[in-house]
Coordinates of C-alpha atoms in Angstrom, one line a residue:
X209 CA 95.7 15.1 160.1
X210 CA 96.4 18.8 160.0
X211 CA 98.3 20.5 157.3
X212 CA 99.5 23.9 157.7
X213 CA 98.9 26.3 155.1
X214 CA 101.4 28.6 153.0
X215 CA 101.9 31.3 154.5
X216 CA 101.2 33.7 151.6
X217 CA 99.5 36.3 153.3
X218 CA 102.1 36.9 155.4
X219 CA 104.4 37.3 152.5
X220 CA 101.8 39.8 150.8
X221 CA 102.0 41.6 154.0
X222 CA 105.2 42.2 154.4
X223 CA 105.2 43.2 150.3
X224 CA 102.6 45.5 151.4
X225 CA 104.3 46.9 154.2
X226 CA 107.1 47.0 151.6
X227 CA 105.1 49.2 149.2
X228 CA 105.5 46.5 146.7
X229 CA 103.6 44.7 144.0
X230 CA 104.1 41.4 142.1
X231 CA 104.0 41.5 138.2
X232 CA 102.1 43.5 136.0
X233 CA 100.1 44.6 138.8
X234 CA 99.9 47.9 140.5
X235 CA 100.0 51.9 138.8
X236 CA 101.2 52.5 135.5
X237 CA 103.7 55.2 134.8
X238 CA 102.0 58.4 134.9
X239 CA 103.1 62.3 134.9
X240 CA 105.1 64.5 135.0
X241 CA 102.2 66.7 134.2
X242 CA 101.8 70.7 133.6
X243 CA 99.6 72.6 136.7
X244 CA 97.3 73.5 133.9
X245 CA 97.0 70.1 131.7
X246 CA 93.5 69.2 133.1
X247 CA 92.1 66.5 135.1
X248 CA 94.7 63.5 134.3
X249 CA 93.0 59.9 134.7
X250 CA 95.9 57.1 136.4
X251 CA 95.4 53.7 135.5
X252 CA 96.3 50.5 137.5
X253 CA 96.1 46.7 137.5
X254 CA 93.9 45.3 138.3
X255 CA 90.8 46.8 138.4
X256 CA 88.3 47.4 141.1
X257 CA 91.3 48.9 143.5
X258 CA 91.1 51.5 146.0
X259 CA 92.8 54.9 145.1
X260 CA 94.7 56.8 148.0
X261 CA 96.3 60.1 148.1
X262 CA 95.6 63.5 146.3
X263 CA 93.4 61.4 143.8
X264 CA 89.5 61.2 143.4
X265 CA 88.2 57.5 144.2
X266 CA 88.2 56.6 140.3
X267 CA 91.9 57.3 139.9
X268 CA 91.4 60.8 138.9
X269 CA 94.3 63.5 139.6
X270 CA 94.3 66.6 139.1
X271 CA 97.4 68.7 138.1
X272 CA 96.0 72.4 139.5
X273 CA 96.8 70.6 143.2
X274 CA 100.2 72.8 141.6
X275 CA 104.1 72.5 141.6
X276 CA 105.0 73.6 145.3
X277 CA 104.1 70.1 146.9
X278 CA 105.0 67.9 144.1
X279 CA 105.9 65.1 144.4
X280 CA 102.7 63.9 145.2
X281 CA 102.4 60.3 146.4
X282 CA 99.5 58.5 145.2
X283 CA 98.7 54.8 146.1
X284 CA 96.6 52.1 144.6
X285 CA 95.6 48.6 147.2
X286 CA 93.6 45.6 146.0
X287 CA 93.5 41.9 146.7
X288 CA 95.1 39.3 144.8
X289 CA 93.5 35.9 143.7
X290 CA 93.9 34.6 147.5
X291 CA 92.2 37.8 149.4
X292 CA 95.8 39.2 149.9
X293 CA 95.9 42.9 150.4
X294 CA 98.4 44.6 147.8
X295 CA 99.6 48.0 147.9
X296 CA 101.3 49.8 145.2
X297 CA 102.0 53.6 145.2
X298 CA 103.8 56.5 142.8
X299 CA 105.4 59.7 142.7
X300 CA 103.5 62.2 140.7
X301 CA 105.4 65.3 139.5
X302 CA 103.7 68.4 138.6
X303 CA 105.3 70.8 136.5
X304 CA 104.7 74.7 137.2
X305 CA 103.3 76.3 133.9
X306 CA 104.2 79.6 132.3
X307 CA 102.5 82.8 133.7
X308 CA 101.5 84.5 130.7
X309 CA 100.3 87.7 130.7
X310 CA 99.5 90.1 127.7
X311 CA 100.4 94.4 128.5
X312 CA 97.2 96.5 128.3
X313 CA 96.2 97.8 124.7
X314 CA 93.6 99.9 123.5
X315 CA 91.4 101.4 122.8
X316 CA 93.0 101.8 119.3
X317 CA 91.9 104.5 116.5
X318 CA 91.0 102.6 113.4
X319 CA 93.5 105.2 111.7
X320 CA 96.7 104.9 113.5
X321 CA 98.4 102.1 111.8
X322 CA 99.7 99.3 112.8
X323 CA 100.7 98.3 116.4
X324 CA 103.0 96.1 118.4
X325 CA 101.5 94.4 121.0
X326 CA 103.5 92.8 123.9
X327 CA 103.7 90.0 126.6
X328 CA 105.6 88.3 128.9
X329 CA 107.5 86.4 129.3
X330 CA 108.6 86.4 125.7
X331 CA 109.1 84.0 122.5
X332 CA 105.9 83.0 122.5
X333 CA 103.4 82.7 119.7
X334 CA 100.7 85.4 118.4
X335 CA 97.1 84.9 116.9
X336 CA 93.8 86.7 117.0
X337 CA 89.9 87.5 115.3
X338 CA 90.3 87.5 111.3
X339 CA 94.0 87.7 111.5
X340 CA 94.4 91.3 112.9
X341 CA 97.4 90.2 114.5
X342 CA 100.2 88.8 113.0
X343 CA 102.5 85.9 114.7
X344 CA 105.0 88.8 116.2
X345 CA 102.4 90.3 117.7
X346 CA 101.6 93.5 114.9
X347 CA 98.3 94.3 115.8
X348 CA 96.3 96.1 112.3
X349 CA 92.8 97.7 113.3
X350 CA 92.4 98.2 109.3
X351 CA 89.1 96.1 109.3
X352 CA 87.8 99.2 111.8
X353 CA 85.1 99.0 114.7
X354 CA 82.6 97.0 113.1
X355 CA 84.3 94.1 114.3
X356 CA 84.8 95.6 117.7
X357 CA 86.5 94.5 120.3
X358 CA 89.3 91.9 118.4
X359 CA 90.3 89.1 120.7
X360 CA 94.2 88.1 120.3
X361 CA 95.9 85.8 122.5
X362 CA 98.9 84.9 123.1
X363 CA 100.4 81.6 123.9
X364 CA 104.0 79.9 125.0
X365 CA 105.3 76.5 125.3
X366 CA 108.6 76.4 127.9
X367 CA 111.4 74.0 128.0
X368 CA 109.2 71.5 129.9
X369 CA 106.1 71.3 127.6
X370 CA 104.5 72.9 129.4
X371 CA 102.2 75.9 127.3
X372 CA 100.1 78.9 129.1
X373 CA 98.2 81.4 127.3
X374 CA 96.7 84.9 127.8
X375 CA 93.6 86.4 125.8
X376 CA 93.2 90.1 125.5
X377 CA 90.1 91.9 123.9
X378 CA 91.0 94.8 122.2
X379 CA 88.7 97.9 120.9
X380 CA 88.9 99.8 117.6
X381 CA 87.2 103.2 117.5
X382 CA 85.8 104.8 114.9
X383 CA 87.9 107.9 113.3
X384 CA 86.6 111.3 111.9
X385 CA 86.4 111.4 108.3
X386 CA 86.7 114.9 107.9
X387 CA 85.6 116.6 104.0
X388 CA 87.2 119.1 101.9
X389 CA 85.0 121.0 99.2
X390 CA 87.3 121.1 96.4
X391 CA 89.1 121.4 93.8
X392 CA 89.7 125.1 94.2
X393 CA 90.5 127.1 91.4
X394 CA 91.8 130.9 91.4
X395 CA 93.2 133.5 89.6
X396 CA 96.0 135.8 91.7
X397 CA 93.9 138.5 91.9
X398 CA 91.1 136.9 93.5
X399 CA 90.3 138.0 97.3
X400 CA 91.2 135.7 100.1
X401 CA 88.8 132.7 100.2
X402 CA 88.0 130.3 102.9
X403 CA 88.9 126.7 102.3
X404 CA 85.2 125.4 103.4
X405 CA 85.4 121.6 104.9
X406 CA 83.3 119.7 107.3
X407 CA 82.8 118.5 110.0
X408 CA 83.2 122.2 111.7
X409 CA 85.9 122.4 114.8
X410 CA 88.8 120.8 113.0
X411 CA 92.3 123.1 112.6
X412 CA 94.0 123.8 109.3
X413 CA 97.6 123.5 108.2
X414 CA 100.2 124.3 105.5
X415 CA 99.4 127.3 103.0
X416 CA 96.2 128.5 104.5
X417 CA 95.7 129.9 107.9
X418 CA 94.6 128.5 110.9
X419 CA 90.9 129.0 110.1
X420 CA 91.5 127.9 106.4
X421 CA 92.2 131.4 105.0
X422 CA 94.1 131.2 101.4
X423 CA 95.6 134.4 100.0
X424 CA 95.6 134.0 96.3
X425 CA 97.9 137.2 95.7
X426 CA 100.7 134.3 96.7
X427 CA 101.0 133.8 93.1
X428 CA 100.4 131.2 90.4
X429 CA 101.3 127.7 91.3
X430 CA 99.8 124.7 93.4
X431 CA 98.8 124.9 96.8
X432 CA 97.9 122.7 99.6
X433 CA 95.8 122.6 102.8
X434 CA 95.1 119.7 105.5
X435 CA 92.2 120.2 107.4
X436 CA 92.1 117.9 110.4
X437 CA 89.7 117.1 113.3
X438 CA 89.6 115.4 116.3
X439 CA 86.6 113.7 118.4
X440 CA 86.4 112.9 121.7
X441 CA 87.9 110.0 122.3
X442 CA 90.8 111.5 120.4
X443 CA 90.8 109.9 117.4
X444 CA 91.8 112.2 114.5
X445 CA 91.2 112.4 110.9
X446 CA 92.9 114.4 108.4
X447 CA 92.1 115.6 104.6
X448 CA 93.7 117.4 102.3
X449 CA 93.1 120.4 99.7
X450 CA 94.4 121.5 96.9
X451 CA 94.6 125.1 95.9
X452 CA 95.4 125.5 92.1
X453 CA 96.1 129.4 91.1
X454 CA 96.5 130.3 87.2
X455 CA 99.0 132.5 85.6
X456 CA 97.4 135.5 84.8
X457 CA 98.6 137.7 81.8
X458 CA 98.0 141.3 82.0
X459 CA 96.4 142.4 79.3
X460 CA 97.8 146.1 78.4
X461 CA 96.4 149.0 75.9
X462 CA 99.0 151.0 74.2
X463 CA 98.0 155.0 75.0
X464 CA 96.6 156.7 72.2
X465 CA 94.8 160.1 71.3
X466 CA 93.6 162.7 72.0
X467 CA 92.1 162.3 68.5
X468 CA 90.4 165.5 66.6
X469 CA 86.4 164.8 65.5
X470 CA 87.2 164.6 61.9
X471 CA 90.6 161.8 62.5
X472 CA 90.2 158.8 60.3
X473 CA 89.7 155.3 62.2
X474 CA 92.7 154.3 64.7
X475 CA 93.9 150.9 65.1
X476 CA 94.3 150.8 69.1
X477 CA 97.9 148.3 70.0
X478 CA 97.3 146.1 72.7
X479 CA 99.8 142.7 74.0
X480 CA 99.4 140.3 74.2
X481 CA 97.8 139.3 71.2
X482 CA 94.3 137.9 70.0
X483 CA 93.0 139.8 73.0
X484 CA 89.3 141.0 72.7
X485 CA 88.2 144.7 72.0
X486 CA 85.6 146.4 73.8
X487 CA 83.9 149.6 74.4
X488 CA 84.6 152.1 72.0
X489 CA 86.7 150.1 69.7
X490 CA 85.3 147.3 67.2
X491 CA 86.6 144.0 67.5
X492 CA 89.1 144.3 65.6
X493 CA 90.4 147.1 67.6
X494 CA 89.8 150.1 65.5
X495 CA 88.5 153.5 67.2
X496 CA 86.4 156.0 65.0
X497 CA 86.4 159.7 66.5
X498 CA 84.0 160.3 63.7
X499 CA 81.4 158.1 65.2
X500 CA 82.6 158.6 68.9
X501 CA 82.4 162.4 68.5
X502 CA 83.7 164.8 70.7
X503 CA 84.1 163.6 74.8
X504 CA 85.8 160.7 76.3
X505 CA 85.2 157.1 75.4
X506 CA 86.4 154.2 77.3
X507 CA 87.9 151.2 75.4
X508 CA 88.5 148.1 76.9
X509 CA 90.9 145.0 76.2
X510 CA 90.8 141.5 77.5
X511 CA 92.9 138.8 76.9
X512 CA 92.3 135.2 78.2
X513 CA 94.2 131.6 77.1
X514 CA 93.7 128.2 78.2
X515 CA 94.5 127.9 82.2
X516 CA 95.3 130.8 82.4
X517 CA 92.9 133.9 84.4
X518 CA 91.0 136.6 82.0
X519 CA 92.7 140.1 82.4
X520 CA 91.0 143.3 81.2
X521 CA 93.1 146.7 80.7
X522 CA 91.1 149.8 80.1
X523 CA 92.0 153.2 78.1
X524 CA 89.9 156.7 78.0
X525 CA 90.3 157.9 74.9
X526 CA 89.4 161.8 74.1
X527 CA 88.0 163.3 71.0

């Protein structure tokens, strides 16, 4: 005698026609997922399935498929214990990831300080080589070009999760280093001198001229110079000189004479002071017509003190 069978493939049929599954079986949750997350692998029950839709035949998506079709449908079909075909399928969203993009910098002068660097969109996160940059985006060339160019990137998480970075290489030039041959020291009587610095080509500014021309009739006091140069790829370098000019006392002989051949010795007055006798005085300052004799004899005086400039009068004394 017959007996007819259950009829539980039809069942599975119409569950598969259904898009349906029966327990455990079938595609785990999986996504939403970021455009950029990577190559995502979907898992289902039980194994040895068939994988439909925008997926590679091991159940492989990936998210770069991007965010204007999604939701993507993918499916999963296998047979149960009884050769019934199952089907199950799921939604996968893909979420659109920031579009980061760091502004053009560079090239930078080692010299010029620190720099703010910018990106869109903003309230993302800063980082870079040997910490050049700090995490608000203040880019610091102060370690120079041997280190040339500095990668910094830039990175951003948005409301979703999703995060998208950009990488930028920046280059640090080298800057002049420009020398000044100094400490100059002069007296105000001194004829203009040329601050001397190197390299050549460079400008000057504040109290010498253009070419470095310093004018010590300007007085006693301090002084300064800045001698600065630029290279061809318009980095600058500056350095600076100091111009020191000393007080200078005059030294002044009284007038004395004319003296007669036979005149005892005459003490000569000069100021300041503890000056120094020369010529036809002694050093104490004393003239003798007796030993000068008849003509005209020139005495001199100079007085000098500590920072201060020697000064030298004169005096032609007759006999």
């Amino acid at each position: 005698m017959e007996h007819d069978l259950p009829r539980t493939s039809s069942l599975l049929c119409l569950l598969f026609a259904a898009g349906l599954t029966s327990g455990q079986d079938g595609i785990s949750d999986a996504g939403p997922f970021c455009e950029n997350s990577g190559l995502q692998q979907l898992v289902a029950q039980p194994s040895g399935g068939v994988w439909g839709g925008p997926v590679d035949t091991a159940g492989v998506f990936d998210p770069s498929v991007g965010s204007a079709g999604s939701p993507y449908t993918v499916t999963y079909a296998w047979n149960d214990t009884l050769g019934n075909p199952l089907v199950d399928s799921v939604q996968i969203v893909v979420l659109a990831a920031p579009i980061v993009q760091i502004d053009s910098a560079g090239p930078l002068c080692e010299n010029v300080g620190a720099q703010q660097l910018s990106a869109s969109p903003t309230g993302g996160i800063w980082d870079g080589d040997l910490g050049a940059v700090d995490p608000s985006g203040l880019f610091n060339p102060i370690f120079g070009p041997q280190f040339s160019p500095y990668a910094v990137w830039y990175s951003i998480t948005d409301t979703n999760g999703c995060s998208a970075s950009d990488t930028l290489l920046i280059e640090v030039l080298t800057s002049p280093l420009p020398d000044v041959i100094e400490p100059l020291v002069l007296c105000p009587y001194d004829s203009i001198v040329q601050v001397m610095a190197t390299p050549p080509g460079g400008s000057w500014s504040g109290d010498v001229d253009g070419q470095g021309n310093f004018d010590p009739s300007m007085g006693s006091g301090a002084y300064w110079g800045l001698y600065t140069v630029t290279d061809t790829n318009g980095c600058s370098g500056s350095s600076p000189a100091t111009i020191t000019v000393l007080d200078a006392i005059q030294a002044q002989l009284s007038p004395a004479g004319p003296f007669c051949a036979d005149a005892a010795d005459a003490f000569l007055w000069a100021t300041p002071f503890f000056g120094t006798y020369g010529g036809a005085a002694d050093s104490l300052g004393y003239f003798s017509p007796q030993s000068a004799g008849p003509g005209q004899h020139l005495v001199t005086y100079t007085y000098t003190c500590p920072g201060c400039c020697p000064t030298t009068d004169s005096l032609l004394l007759t006999v």
